[in-house]
Every structure is written in C-alpha cells, then in structure tokens.
Amino acid sequence: SGTVRFKNTQNILAKNLVVVTVGFLCWYVMGYPLAFGAVENSNQFAGGTGFYMAGFWANKDSLRFWFFQGAFCATGGTIVSGAMAER
C-alpha cells in the first residue's frame, strides 16, 4: 500500500485488484488482437485477428506472450491508481 494511511489500505488494494481484473479482461477481448493480430494488408494500423484468444491453445508460446504483455497492460492502470491515492 506504499505511502497511504492505514485506513485507506483496504481501499487501495481493492482498487488494484479491480484494475488488474478489468485490465486483463480488456486485453483478452480487444487489446491483444488490436496490438498483435495478424492482418492481410501489412499497411493497416491495427490488427484484426485473435479476438477472444482464437487459436491460442495450439501454441503455448503465444499464450506466454499474451500473458506477459497483458501484465504490462494491467500494471499500467495500477500505476495511475497508486498515483491518485488519497488525492
């Protein structure tokens, strides 16, 4: 809980759990496919395949990569939450 007062510790921990959960759900639904999904035209800005982890279970390396990148996605939200603690 860092530098927050004891009375606010539970609130910060609950917010961090919610932020991580929502962050991974958003990464699962939209984040990964838009960032890393394969496309037919290489000039497209965002990806277009892999929504809801379609085809991930066949290759363990892609699942590891998804989880690793998802951890960064979820951590970004907790950094903002921690910066705004007790403000």
JSON list of N, CA and C in Angstrom, two decimals:
[
{"chain": "A", "resi": 1, "resn": "SER", "atom": "N", "xyz": [0.81, -1.20, 0.00]},
{"chain": "A", "resi": 1, "resn": "SER", "atom": "CA", "xyz": [0.00, 0.00, 0.00]},
{"chain": "A", "resi": 1, "resn": "SER", "atom": "C", "xyz": [0.85, 1.26, 0.00]},
{"chain": "A", "resi": 2, "resn": "GLY", "atom": "N", "xyz": [2.13, 1.16, 0.14]},
{"chain": "A", "resi": 2, "resn": "GLY", "atom": "CA", "xyz": [3.02, 2.30, -0.05]},
{"chain": "A", "resi": 2, "resn": "GLY", "atom": "C", "xyz": [2.90, 3.37, 1.00]},
{"chain": "A", "resi": 3, "resn": "THR", "atom": "N", "xyz": [2.62, 4.59, 0.57]},
{"chain": "A", "resi": 3, "resn": "THR", "atom": "CA", "xyz": [2.62, 5.73, 1.49]},
{"chain": "A", "resi": 3, "resn": "THR", "atom": "C", "xyz": [1.22, 6.20, 1.85]},
{"chain": "A", "resi": 4, "resn": "VAL", "atom": "N", "xyz": [0.22, 5.36, 1.72]},
{"chain": "A", "resi": 4, "resn": "VAL", "atom": "CA", "xyz": [-1.12, 5.74, 2.13]},
{"chain": "A", "resi": 4, "resn": "VAL", "atom": "C", "xyz": [-1.32, 5.42, 3.60]},
{"chain": "A", "resi": 5, "resn": "ARG", "atom": "N", "xyz": [-2.26, 6.12, 4.21]},
{"chain": "A", "resi": 5, "resn": "ARG", "atom": "CA", "xyz": [-2.56, 5.86, 5.61]},
{"chain": "A", "resi": 5, "resn": "ARG", "atom": "C", "xyz": [-3.21, 4.49, 5.77]},
{"chain": "A", "resi": 6, "resn": "PHE", "atom": "N", "xyz": [-3.11, 3.95, 6.99]},
{"chain": "A", "resi": 6, "resn": "PHE", "atom": "CA", "xyz": [-3.60, 2.61, 7.26]},
{"chain": "A", "resi": 6, "resn": "PHE", "atom": "C", "xyz": [-5.09, 2.47, 6.94]},
{"chain": "A", "resi": 7, "resn": "LYS", "atom": "N", "xyz": [-5.87, 3.50, 7.21]},
{"chain": "A", "resi": 7, "resn": "LYS", "atom": "CA", "xyz": [-7.32, 3.41, 6.97]},
{"chain": "A", "resi": 7, "resn": "LYS", "atom": "C", "xyz": [-7.67, 3.30, 5.48]},
{"chain": "A", "resi": 8, "resn": "ASN", "atom": "N", "xyz": [-6.76, 3.70, 4.61]},
{"chain": "A", "resi": 8, "resn": "ASN", "atom": "CA", "xyz": [-7.03, 3.65, 3.16]},
{"chain": "A", "resi": 8, "resn": "ASN", "atom": "C", "xyz": [-6.40, 2.44, 2.47]},
{"chain": "A", "resi": 9, "resn": "THR", "atom": "N", "xyz": [-5.70, 1.62, 3.21]},
{"chain": "A", "resi": 9, "resn": "THR", "atom": "CA", "xyz": [-5.00, 0.48, 2.61]},
{"chain": "A", "resi": 9, "resn": "THR", "atom": "C", "xyz": [-5.96, -0.50, 1.93]},
{"chain": "A", "resi": 10, "resn": "GLN", "atom": "N", "xyz": [-7.05, -0.83, 2.61]},
{"chain": "A", "resi": 10, "resn": "GLN", "atom": "CA", "xyz": [-8.00, -1.78, 2.04]},
{"chain": "A", "resi": 10, "resn": "GLN", "atom": "C", "xyz": [-8.61, -1.23, 0.75]},
{"chain": "A", "resi": 11, "resn": "ASN", "atom": "N", "xyz": [-8.91, 0.05, 0.73]},
{"chain": "A", "resi": 11, "resn": "ASN", "atom": "CA", "xyz": [-9.48, 0.67, -0.46]},
{"chain": "A", "resi": 11, "resn": "ASN", "atom": "C", "xyz": [-8.51, 0.59, -1.64]},
{"chain": "A", "resi": 12, "resn": "ILE", "atom": "N", "xyz": [-7.24, 0.89, -1.40]},
{"chain": "A", "resi": 12, "resn": "ILE", "atom": "CA", "xyz": [-6.24, 0.85, -2.47]},
{"chain": "A", "resi": 12, "resn": "ILE", "atom": "C", "xyz": [-6.05, -0.57, -2.99]},
{"chain": "A", "resi": 13, "resn": "LEU", "atom": "N", "xyz": [-5.99, -1.55, -2.09]},
{"chain": "A", "resi": 13, "resn": "LEU", "atom": "CA", "xyz": [-5.82, -2.94, -2.51]},
{"chain": "A", "resi": 13, "resn": "LEU", "atom": "C", "xyz": [-7.01, -3.42, -3.34]},
{"chain": "A", "resi": 14, "resn": "ALA", "atom": "N", "xyz": [-8.22, -3.05, -2.91]},
{"chain": "A", "resi": 14, "resn": "ALA", "atom": "CA", "xyz": [-9.42, -3.45, -3.66]},
{"chain": "A", "resi": 14, "resn": "ALA", "atom": "C", "xyz": [-9.41, -2.79, -5.04]},
{"chain": "A", "resi": 15, "resn": "LYS", "atom": "N", "xyz": [-9.04, -1.51, -5.12]},
{"chain": "A", "resi": 15, "resn": "LYS", "atom": "CA", "xyz": [-8.97, -0.84, -6.41]},
{"chain": "A", "resi": 15, "resn": "LYS", "atom": "C", "xyz": [-7.95, -1.50, -7.33]},
{"chain": "A", "resi": 16, "resn": "ASN", "atom": "N", "xyz": [-6.80, -1.87, -6.78]},
{"chain": "A", "resi": 16, "resn": "ASN", "atom": "CA", "xyz": [-5.77, -2.51, -7.60]},
{"chain": "A", "resi": 16, "resn": "ASN", "atom": "C", "xyz": [-6.23, -3.86, -8.13]},
{"chain": "A", "resi": 17, "resn": "LEU", "atom": "N", "xyz": [-6.94, -4.64, -7.32]},
{"chain": "A", "resi": 17, "resn": "LEU", "atom": "CA", "xyz": [-7.47, -5.92, -7.80]},
{"chain": "A", "resi": 17, "resn": "LEU", "atom": "C", "xyz": [-8.49, -5.72, -8.91]},
{"chain": "A", "resi": 18, "resn": "VAL", "atom": "N", "xyz": [-9.36, -4.73, -8.76]},
{"chain": "A", "resi": 18, "resn": "VAL", "atom": "CA", "xyz": [-10.36, -4.46, -9.79]},
{"chain": "A", "resi": 18, "resn": "VAL", "atom": "C", "xyz": [-9.67, -3.98, -11.07]},
{"chain": "A", "resi": 19, "resn": "VAL", "atom": "N", "xyz": [-8.68, -3.11, -10.93]},
{"chain": "A", "resi": 19, "resn": "VAL", "atom": "CA", "xyz": [-7.98, -2.58, -12.10]},
{"chain": "A", "resi": 19, "resn": "VAL", "atom": "C", "xyz": [-7.25, -3.70, -12.86]},
{"chain": "A", "resi": 20, "resn": "VAL", "atom": "N", "xyz": [-6.60, -4.60, -12.14]},
{"chain": "A", "resi": 20, "resn": "VAL", "atom": "CA", "xyz": [-5.90, -5.71, -12.79]},
{"chain": "A", "resi": 20, "resn": "VAL", "atom": "C", "xyz": [-6.90, -6.64, -13.48]},
{"chain": "A", "resi": 21, "resn": "THR", "atom": "N", "xyz": [-8.02, -6.92, -12.83]},
{"chain": "A", "resi": 21, "resn": "THR", "atom": "CA", "xyz": [-9.03, -7.79, -13.43]},
{"chain": "A", "resi": 21, "resn": "THR", "atom": "C", "xyz": [-9.61, -7.17, -14.70]},
{"chain": "A", "resi": 22, "resn": "VAL", "atom": "N", "xyz": [-9.99, -5.91, -14.63]},
{"chain": "A", "resi": 22, "resn": "VAL", "atom": "CA", "xyz": [-10.55, -5.24, -15.80]},
{"chain": "A", "resi": 22, "resn": "VAL", "atom": "C", "xyz": [-9.49, -5.08, -16.89]},
{"chain": "A", "resi": 23, "resn": "GLY", "atom": "N", "xyz": [-8.25, -4.82, -16.48]},
{"chain": "A", "resi": 23, "resn": "GLY", "atom": "CA", "xyz": [-7.17, -4.69, -17.45]},
{"chain": "A", "resi": 23, "resn": "GLY", "atom": "C", "xyz": [-6.95, -5.97, -18.24]},
{"chain": "A", "resi": 24, "resn": "PHE", "atom": "N", "xyz": [-6.94, -7.12, -17.56]},
{"chain": "A", "resi": 24, "resn": "PHE", "atom": "CA", "xyz": [-6.76, -8.39, -18.26]},
{"chain": "A", "resi": 24, "resn": "PHE", "atom": "C", "xyz": [-7.98, -8.73, -19.12]},
{"chain": "A", "resi": 25, "resn": "LEU", "atom": "N", "xyz": [-9.17, -8.40, -18.65]},
{"chain": "A", "resi": 25, "resn": "LEU", "atom": "CA", "xyz": [-10.35, -8.67, -19.47]},
{"chain": "A", "resi": 25, "resn": "LEU", "atom": "C", "xyz": [-10.34, -7.83, -20.75]},
{"chain": "A", "resi": 26, "resn": "CYS", "atom": "N", "xyz": [-9.97, -6.58, -20.63]},
{"chain": "A", "resi": 26, "resn": "CYS", "atom": "CA", "xyz": [-9.87, -5.73, -21.83]},
{"chain": "A", "resi": 26, "resn": "CYS", "atom": "C", "xyz": [-8.77, -6.22, -22.76]},
{"chain": "A", "resi": 27, "resn": "TRP", "atom": "N", "xyz": [-7.66, -6.66, -22.20]},
{"chain": "A", "resi": 27, "resn": "TRP", "atom": "CA", "xyz": [-6.57, -7.21, -23.00]},
{"chain": "A", "resi": 27, "resn": "TRP", "atom": "C", "xyz": [-7.04, -8.47, -23.72]},
{"chain": "A", "resi": 28, "resn": "TYR", "atom": "N", "xyz": [-7.82, -9.30, -23.03]},
{"chain": "A", "resi": 28, "resn": "TYR", "atom": "CA", "xyz": [-8.35, -10.54, -23.58]},
{"chain": "A", "resi": 28, "resn": "TYR", "atom": "C", "xyz": [-9.30, -10.27, -24.75]},
{"chain": "A", "resi": 29, "resn": "VAL", "atom": "N", "xyz": [-10.19, -9.30, -24.60]},
{"chain": "A", "resi": 29, "resn": "VAL", "atom": "CA", "xyz": [-11.22, -9.06, -25.60]},
{"chain": "A", "resi": 29, "resn": "VAL", "atom": "C", "xyz": [-10.69, -8.24, -26.78]},
{"chain": "A", "resi": 30, "resn": "MET", "atom": "N", "xyz": [-10.01, -7.11, -26.49]},
{"chain": "A", "resi": 30, "resn": "MET", "atom": "CA", "xyz": [-9.66, -6.19, -27.56]},
{"chain": "A", "resi": 30, "resn": "MET", "atom": "C", "xyz": [-8.18, -5.85, -27.67]},
{"chain": "A", "resi": 31, "resn": "GLY", "atom": "N", "xyz": [-7.46, -5.84, -26.58]},
{"chain": "A", "resi": 31, "resn": "GLY", "atom": "CA", "xyz": [-6.09, -5.33, -26.59]},
{"chain": "A", "resi": 31, "resn": "GLY", "atom": "C", "xyz": [-5.14, -6.13, -27.46]},
{"chain": "A", "resi": 32, "resn": "TYR", "atom": "N", "xyz": [-5.04, -7.41, -27.20]},
{"chain": "A", "resi": 32, "resn": "TYR", "atom": "CA", "xyz": [-4.09, -8.24, -27.95]},
{"chain": "A", "resi": 32, "resn": "TYR", "atom": "C", "xyz": [-4.40, -8.26, -29.45]},
{"chain": "A", "resi": 33, "resn": "PRO", "atom": "N", "xyz": [-5.64, -8.49, -29.84]},
{"chain": "A", "resi": 33, "resn": "PRO", "atom": "CA", "xyz": [-5.92, -8.53, -31.29]},
{"chain": "A", "resi": 33, "resn": "PRO", "atom": "C", "xyz": [-5.60, -7.22, -32.00]},
{"chain": "A", "resi": 34, "resn": "LEU", "atom": "N", "xyz": [-5.87, -6.10, -31.35]},
{"chain": "A", "resi": 34, "resn": "LEU", "atom": "CA", "xyz": [-5.59, -4.82, -32.00]},
{"chain": "A", "resi": 34, "resn": "LEU", "atom": "C", "xyz": [-4.10, -4.53, -32.04]},
{"chain": "A", "resi": 35, "resn": "ALA", "atom": "N", "xyz": [-3.36, -5.00, -31.03]},
{"chain": "A", "resi": 35, "resn": "ALA", "atom": "CA", "xyz": [-1.92, -4.72, -30.98]},
{"chain": "A", "resi": 35, "resn": "ALA", "atom": "C", "xyz": [-1.11, -5.70, -31.81]},
{"chain": "A", "resi": 36, "resn": "PHE", "atom": "N", "xyz": [-1.46, -6.99, -31.76]},
{"chain": "A", "resi": 36, "resn": "PHE", "atom": "CA", "xyz": [-0.61, -8.01, -32.37]},
{"chain": "A", "resi": 36, "resn": "PHE", "atom": "C", "xyz": [-1.32, -8.93, -33.35]},
{"chain": "A", "resi": 37, "resn": "GLY", "atom": "N", "xyz": [-2.61, -8.72, -33.60]},
{"chain": "A", "resi": 37, "resn": "GLY", "atom": "CA", "xyz": [-3.35, -9.60, -34.50]},
{"chain": "A", "resi": 37, "resn": "GLY", "atom": "C", "xyz": [-2.84, -9.50, -35.93]},
{"chain": "A", "resi": 38, "resn": "ALA", "atom": "N", "xyz": [-2.76, -10.63, -36.60]},
{"chain": "A", "resi": 38, "resn": "ALA", "atom": "CA", "xyz": [-2.29, -10.65, -37.99]},
{"chain": "A", "resi": 38, "resn": "ALA", "atom": "C", "xyz": [-3.33, -10.02, -38.91]},
{"chain": "A", "resi": 39, "resn": "VAL", "atom": "N", "xyz": [-2.85, -9.38, -39.96]},
{"chain": "A", "resi": 39, "resn": "VAL", "atom": "CA", "xyz": [-3.74, -8.75, -40.95]},
{"chain": "A", "resi": 39, "resn": "VAL", "atom": "C", "xyz": [-3.30, -9.15, -42.35]},
{"chain": "A", "resi": 40, "resn": "GLU", "atom": "N", "xyz": [-4.23, -9.03, -43.29]},
{"chain": "A", "resi": 40, "resn": "GLU", "atom": "CA", "xyz": [-3.90, -9.34, -44.68]},
{"chain": "A", "resi": 40, "resn": "GLU", "atom": "C", "xyz": [-3.05, -8.25, -45.31]},
{"chain": "A", "resi": 41, "resn": "ASN", "atom": "N", "xyz": [-3.38, -7.00, -45.02]},
{"chain": "A", "resi": 41, "resn": "ASN", "atom": "CA", "xyz": [-2.66, -5.86, -45.57]},
{"chain": "A", "resi": 41, "resn": "ASN", "atom": "C", "xyz": [-1.67, -5.36, -44.52]},
{"chain": "A", "resi": 42, "resn": "SER", "atom": "N", "xyz": [-0.40, -5.40, -44.81]},
{"chain": "A", "resi": 42, "resn": "SER", "atom": "CA", "xyz": [0.61, -5.02, -43.82]},
{"chain": "A", "resi": 42, "resn": "SER", "atom": "C", "xyz": [0.63, -3.53, -43.52]},
{"chain": "A", "resi": 43, "resn": "ASN", "atom": "N", "xyz": [-0.09, -2.71, -44.27]},
{"chain": "A", "resi": 43, "resn": "ASN", "atom": "CA", "xyz": [-0.13, -1.27, -44.04]},
{"chain": "A", "resi": 43, "resn": "ASN", "atom": "C", "xyz": [-1.22, -0.86, -43.06]},
{"chain": "A", "resi": 44, "resn": "GLN", "atom": "N", "xyz": [-2.00, -1.80, -42.56]},
{"chain": "A", "resi": 44, "resn": "GLN", "atom": "CA", "xyz": [-3.05, -1.46, -41.61]},
{"chain": "A", "resi": 44, "resn": "GLN", "atom": "C", "xyz": [-2.45, -1.07, -40.27]},
{"chain": "A", "resi": 45, "resn": "PHE", "atom": "N", "xyz": [-3.13, -0.16, -39.59]},
{"chain": "A", "resi": 45, "resn": "PHE", "atom": "CA", "xyz": [-2.65, 0.36, -38.31]},
{"chain": "A", "resi": 45, "resn": "PHE", "atom": "C", "xyz": [-2.86, -0.64, -37.18]},
{"chain": "A", "resi": 46, "resn": "ALA", "atom": "N", "xyz": [-3.98, -1.32, -37.15]},
{"chain": "A", "resi": 46, "resn": "ALA", "atom": "CA", "xyz": [-4.30, -2.23, -36.05]},
{"chain": "A", "resi": 46, "resn": "ALA", "atom": "C", "xyz": [-4.56, -3.64, -36.59]},
{"chain": "A", "resi": 47, "resn": "GLY", "atom": "N", "xyz": [-4.39, -4.61, -35.73]},
{"chain": "A", "resi": 47, "resn": "GLY", "atom": "CA", "xyz": [-4.61, -6.00, -36.10]},
{"chain": "A", "resi": 47, "resn": "GLY", "atom": "C", "xyz": [-6.09, -6.33, -36.21]},
{"chain": "A", "resi": 48, "resn": "GLY", "atom": "N", "xyz": [-6.36, -7.49, -36.74]},
{"chain": "A", "resi": 48, "resn": "GLY", "atom": "CA", "xyz": [-7.75, -7.86, -36.94]},
{"chain": "A", "resi": 48, "resn": "GLY", "atom": "C", "xyz": [-8.07, -9.31, -36.65]},
{"chain": "A", "resi": 49, "resn": "THR", "atom": "N", "xyz": [-7.14, -10.07, -36.10]},
{"chain": "A", "resi": 49, "resn": "THR", "atom": "CA", "xyz": [-7.41, -11.47, -35.78]},
{"chain": "A", "resi": 49, "resn": "THR", "atom": "C", "xyz": [-7.00, -11.76, -34.35]},
{"chain": "A", "resi": 50, "resn": "GLY", "atom": "N", "xyz": [-7.48, -12.86, -33.81]},
{"chain": "A", "resi": 50, "resn": "GLY", "atom": "CA", "xyz": [-7.11, -13.28, -32.47]},
{"chain": "A", "resi": 50, "resn": "GLY", "atom": "C", "xyz": [-8.03, -12.77, -31.39]},
{"chain": "A", "resi": 51, "resn": "PHE", "atom": "N", "xyz": [-9.23, -12.29, -31.75]},
{"chain": "A", "resi": 51, "resn": "PHE", "atom": "CA", "xyz": [-10.16, -11.83, -30.72]},
{"chain": "A", "resi": 51, "resn": "PHE", "atom": "C", "xyz": [-10.59, -13.00, -29.85]},
{"chain": "A", "resi": 52, "resn": "TYR", "atom": "N", "xyz": [-10.71, -12.75, -28.57]},
{"chain": "A", "resi": 52, "resn": "TYR", "atom": "CA", "xyz": [-11.06, -13.77, -27.57]},
{"chain": "A", "resi": 52, "resn": "TYR", "atom": "C", "xyz": [-10.10, -14.96, -27.62]},
{"chain": "A", "resi": 53, "resn": "MET", "atom": "N", "xyz": [-8.85, -14.70, -27.92]},
{"chain": "A", "resi": 53, "resn": "MET", "atom": "CA", "xyz": [-7.78, -15.70, -27.94]},
{"chain": "A", "resi": 53, "resn": "MET", "atom": "C", "xyz": [-8.05, -16.85, -28.90]},
{"chain": "A", "resi": 54, "resn": "ALA", "atom": "N", "xyz": [-8.64, -16.58, -30.01]},
{"chain": "A", "resi": 54, "resn": "ALA", "atom": "CA", "xyz": [-8.92, -17.62, -31.00]},
{"chain": "A", "resi": 54, "resn": "ALA", "atom": "C", "xyz": [-7.62, -18.23, -31.51]},
{"chain": "A", "resi": 55, "resn": "GLY", "atom": "N", "xyz": [-7.49, -19.55, -31.41]},
{"chain": "A", "resi": 55, "resn": "GLY", "atom": "CA", "xyz": [-6.32, -20.26, -31.90]},
{"chain": "A", "resi": 55, "resn": "GLY", "atom": "C", "xyz": [-5.11, -20.24, -30.98]},
{"chain": "A", "resi": 56, "resn": "PHE", "atom": "N", "xyz": [-5.27, -19.77, -29.75]},
{"chain": "A", "resi": 56, "resn": "PHE", "atom": "CA", "xyz": [-4.13, -19.67, -28.84]},
{"chain": "A", "resi": 56, "resn": "PHE", "atom": "C", "xyz": [-3.75, -21.00, -28.20]},
{"chain": "A", "resi": 57, "resn": "TRP", "atom": "N", "xyz": [-4.69, -21.88, -28.04]},
{"chain": "A", "resi": 57, "resn": "TRP", "atom": "CA", "xyz": [-4.41, -23.10, -27.27]},
{"chain": "A", "resi": 57, "resn": "TRP", "atom": "C", "xyz": [-3.54, -24.08, -28.02]},
{"chain": "A", "resi": 58, "resn": "ALA", "atom": "N", "xyz": [-3.35, -23.88, -29.30]},
{"chain": "A", "resi": 58, "resn": "ALA", "atom": "CA", "xyz": [-2.50, -24.77, -30.08]},
{"chain": "A", "resi": 58, "resn": "ALA", "atom": "C", "xyz": [-1.02, -24.49, -29.86]},
{"chain": "A", "resi": 59, "resn": "ASN", "atom": "N", "xyz": [-0.68, -23.28, -29.48]},
{"chain": "A", "resi": 59, "resn": "ASN", "atom": "CA", "xyz": [0.72, -22.89, -29.33]},
{"chain": "A", "resi": 59, "resn": "ASN", "atom": "C", "xyz": [0.95, -22.27, -27.95]},
{"chain": "A", "resi": 60, "resn": "LYS", "atom": "N", "xyz": [1.75, -22.92, -27.13]},
{"chain": "A", "resi": 60, "resn": "LYS", "atom": "CA", "xyz": [2.00, -22.43, -25.77]},
{"chain": "A", "resi": 60, "resn": "LYS", "atom": "C", "xyz": [2.80, -21.13, -25.76]},
{"chain": "A", "resi": 61, "resn": "ASP", "atom": "N", "xyz": [3.65, -20.92, -26.75]},
{"chain": "A", "resi": 61, "resn": "ASP", "atom": "CA", "xyz": [4.45, -19.69, -26.78]},
{"chain": "A", "resi": 61, "resn": "ASP", "atom": "C", "xyz": [3.57, -18.46, -26.95]},
{"chain": "A", "resi": 62, "resn": "SER", "atom": "N", "xyz": [2.53, -18.57, -27.75]},
{"chain": "A", "resi": 62, "resn": "SER", "atom": "CA", "xyz": [1.65, -17.42, -27.93]},
{"chain": "A", "resi": 62, "resn": "SER", "atom": "C", "xyz": [0.88, -17.11, -26.65]},
{"chain": "A", "resi": 63, "resn": "LEU", "atom": "N", "xyz": [0.53, -18.14, -25.89]},
{"chain": "A", "resi": 63, "resn": "LEU", "atom": "CA", "xyz": [-0.15, -17.93, -24.61]},
{"chain": "A", "resi": 63, "resn": "LEU", "atom": "C", "xyz": [0.79, -17.24, -23.62]},
{"chain": "A", "resi": 64, "resn": "ARG", "atom": "N", "xyz": [2.05, -17.63, -23.58]},
{"chain": "A", "resi": 64, "resn": "ARG", "atom": "CA", "xyz": [3.03, -16.97, -22.69]},
{"chain": "A", "resi": 64, "resn": "ARG", "atom": "C", "xyz": [3.22, -15.52, -23.09]},
{"chain": "A", "resi": 65, "resn": "PHE", "atom": "N", "xyz": [3.32, -15.26, -24.37]},
{"chain": "A", "resi": 65, "resn": "PHE", "atom": "CA", "xyz": [3.48, -13.89, -24.86]},
{"chain": "A", "resi": 65, "resn": "PHE", "atom": "C", "xyz": [2.26, -13.05, -24.51]},
{"chain": "A", "resi": 66, "resn": "TRP", "atom": "N", "xyz": [1.06, -13.63, -24.65]},
{"chain": "A", "resi": 66, "resn": "TRP", "atom": "CA", "xyz": [-0.17, -12.93, -24.31]},
{"chain": "A", "resi": 66, "resn": "TRP", "atom": "C", "xyz": [-0.18, -12.54, -22.84]},
{"chain": "A", "resi": 67, "resn": "PHE", "atom": "N", "xyz": [0.18, -13.47, -21.97]},
{"chain": "A", "resi": 67, "resn": "PHE", "atom": "CA", "xyz": [0.17, -13.20, -20.53]},
{"chain": "A", "resi": 67, "resn": "PHE", "atom": "C", "xyz": [1.22, -12.15, -20.16]},
{"chain": "A", "resi": 68, "resn": "PHE", "atom": "N", "xyz": [2.39, -12.24, -20.75]},
{"chain": "A", "resi": 68, "resn": "PHE", "atom": "CA", "xyz": [3.47, -11.29, -20.46]},
{"chain": "A", "resi": 68, "resn": "PHE", "atom": "C", "xyz": [3.05, -9.87, -20.85]},
{"chain": "A", "resi": 69, "resn": "GLN", "atom": "N", "xyz": [2.50, -9.70, -22.05]},
{"chain": "A", "resi": 69, "resn": "GLN", "atom": "CA", "xyz": [2.05, -8.38, -22.49]},
{"chain": "A", "resi": 69, "resn": "GLN", "atom": "C", "xyz": [0.83, -7.91, -21.70]},
{"chain": "A", "resi": 70, "resn": "GLY", "atom": "N", "xyz": [-0.03, -8.84, -21.31]},
{"chain": "A", "resi": 70, "resn": "GLY", "atom": "CA", "xyz": [-1.20, -8.49, -20.51]},
{"chain": "A", "resi": 70, "resn": "GLY", "atom": "C", "xyz": [-0.82, -7.97, -19.13]},
{"chain": "A", "resi": 71, "resn": "ALA", "atom": "N", "xyz": [0.28, -8.47, -18.59]},
{"chain": "A", "resi": 71, "resn": "ALA", "atom": "CA", "xyz": [0.75, -7.98, -17.29]},
{"chain": "A", "resi": 71, "resn": "ALA", "atom": "C", "xyz": [1.12, -6.50, -17.39]},
{"chain": "A", "resi": 72, "resn": "PHE", "atom": "N", "xyz": [1.73, -6.09, -18.49]},
{"chain": "A", "resi": 72, "resn": "PHE", "atom": "CA", "xyz": [2.04, -4.67, -18.68]},
{"chain": "A", "resi": 72, "resn": "PHE", "atom": "C", "xyz": [0.77, -3.85, -18.82]},
{"chain": "A", "resi": 73, "resn": "CYS", "atom": "N", "xyz": [-0.20, -4.38, -19.53]},
{"chain": "A", "resi": 73, "resn": "CYS", "atom": "CA", "xyz": [-1.48, -3.69, -19.70]},
{"chain": "A", "resi": 73, "resn": "CYS", "atom": "C", "xyz": [-2.17, -3.47, -18.36]},
{"chain": "A", "resi": 74, "resn": "ALA", "atom": "N", "xyz": [-2.21, -4.48, -17.53]},
{"chain": "A", "resi": 74, "resn": "ALA", "atom": "CA", "xyz": [-2.87, -4.38, -16.23]},
{"chain": "A", "resi": 74, "resn": "ALA", "atom": "C", "xyz": [-2.08, -3.52, -15.26]},
{"chain": "A", "resi": 75, "resn": "THR", "atom": "N", "xyz": [-0.76, -3.57, -15.33]},
{"chain": "A", "resi": 75, "resn": "THR", "atom": "CA", "xyz": [0.07, -2.79, -14.42]},
{"chain": "A", "resi": 75, "resn": "THR", "atom": "C", "xyz": [-0.04, -1.30, -14.70]},
{"chain": "A", "resi": 76, "resn": "GLY", "atom": "N", "xyz": [-0.21, -0.92, -15.93]},
{"chain": "A", "resi": 76, "resn": "GLY", "atom": "CA", "xyz": [-0.36, 0.49, -16.28]},
{"chain": "A", "resi": 76, "resn": "GLY", "atom": "C", "xyz": [-1.50, 1.15, -15.52]},
{"chain": "A", "resi": 77, "resn": "GLY", "atom": "N", "xyz": [-2.60, 0.45, -15.35]},
{"chain": "A", "resi": 77, "resn": "GLY", "atom": "CA", "xyz": [-3.73, 1.00, -14.61]},
{"chain": "A", "resi": 77, "resn": "GLY", "atom": "C", "xyz": [-3.47, 1.13, -13.13]},
{"chain": "A", "resi": 78, "resn": "THR", "atom": "N", "xyz": [-2.72, 0.19, -12.56]},
{"chain": "A", "resi": 78, "resn": "THR", "atom": "CA", "xyz": [-2.44, 0.28, -11.12]},
{"chain": "A", "resi": 78, "resn": "THR", "atom": "C", "xyz": [-1.47, 1.41, -10.81]},
{"chain": "A", "resi": 79, "resn": "ILE", "atom": "N", "xyz": [-0.62, 1.75, -11.74]},
{"chain": "A", "resi": 79, "resn": "ILE", "atom": "CA", "xyz": [0.30, 2.88, -11.54]},
{"chain": "A", "resi": 79, "resn": "ILE", "atom": "C", "xyz": [-0.50, 4.17, -11.42]},
{"chain": "A", "resi": 80, "resn": "VAL", "atom": "N", "xyz": [-1.47, 4.35, -12.28]},
{"chain": "A", "resi": 80, "resn": "VAL", "atom": "CA", "xyz": [-2.31, 5.54, -12.22]},
{"chain": "A", "resi": 80, "resn": "VAL", "atom": "C", "xyz": [-3.12, 5.54, -10.94]},
{"chain": "A", "resi": 81, "resn": "SER", "atom": "N", "xyz": [-3.66, 4.39, -10.56]},
{"chain": "A", "resi": 81, "resn": "SER", "atom": "CA", "xyz": [-4.43, 4.30, -9.33]},
{"chain": "A", "resi": 81, "resn": "SER", "atom": "C", "xyz": [-3.58, 4.64, -8.11]},
{"chain": "A", "resi": 82, "resn": "GLY", "atom": "N", "xyz": [-2.34, 4.19, -8.09]},
{"chain": "A", "resi": 82, "resn": "GLY", "atom": "CA", "xyz": [-1.45, 4.50, -6.97]},
{"chain": "A", "resi": 82, "resn": "GLY", "atom": "C", "xyz": [-1.04, 5.95, -6.93]},
{"chain": "A", "resi": 83, "resn": "ALA", "atom": "N", "xyz": [-0.90, 6.56, -8.09]},
{"chain": "A", "resi": 83, "resn": "ALA", "atom": "CA", "xyz": [-0.53, 7.97, -8.13]},
{"chain": "A", "resi": 83, "resn": "ALA", "atom": "C", "xyz": [-1.65, 8.86, -7.62]},
{"chain": "A", "resi": 84, "resn": "MET", "atom": "N", "xyz": [-2.88, 8.41, -7.77]},
{"chain": "A", "resi": 84, "resn": "MET", "atom": "CA", "xyz": [-4.02, 9.21, -7.33]},
{"chain": "A", "resi": 84, "resn": "MET", "atom": "C", "xyz": [-4.49, 8.85, -5.92]},
{"chain": "A", "resi": 85, "resn": "ALA", "atom": "N", "xyz": [-3.77, 7.99, -5.22]},
{"chain": "A", "resi": 85, "resn": "ALA", "atom": "CA", "xyz": [-4.17, 7.57, -3.88]},
{"chain": "A", "resi": 85, "resn": "ALA", "atom": "C", "xyz": [-4.24, 8.76, -2.94]},
{"chain": "A", "resi": 86, "resn": "GLU", "atom": "N", "xyz": [-5.33, 8.84, -2.20]},
{"chain": "A", "resi": 86, "resn": "GLU", "atom": "CA", "xyz": [-5.57, 9.89, -1.19]},
{"chain": "A", "resi": 86, "resn": "GLU", "atom": "C", "xyz": [-5.56, 11.29, -1.77]},
{"chain": "A", "resi": 87, "resn": "ARG", "atom": "N", "xyz": [-5.91, 11.45, -3.00]},
{"chain": "A", "resi": 87, "resn": "ARG", "atom": "CA", "xyz": [-5.97, 12.79, -3.58]},
{"chain": "A", "resi": 87, "resn": "ARG", "atom": "C", "xyz": [-7.41, 13.23, -3.64]}
]
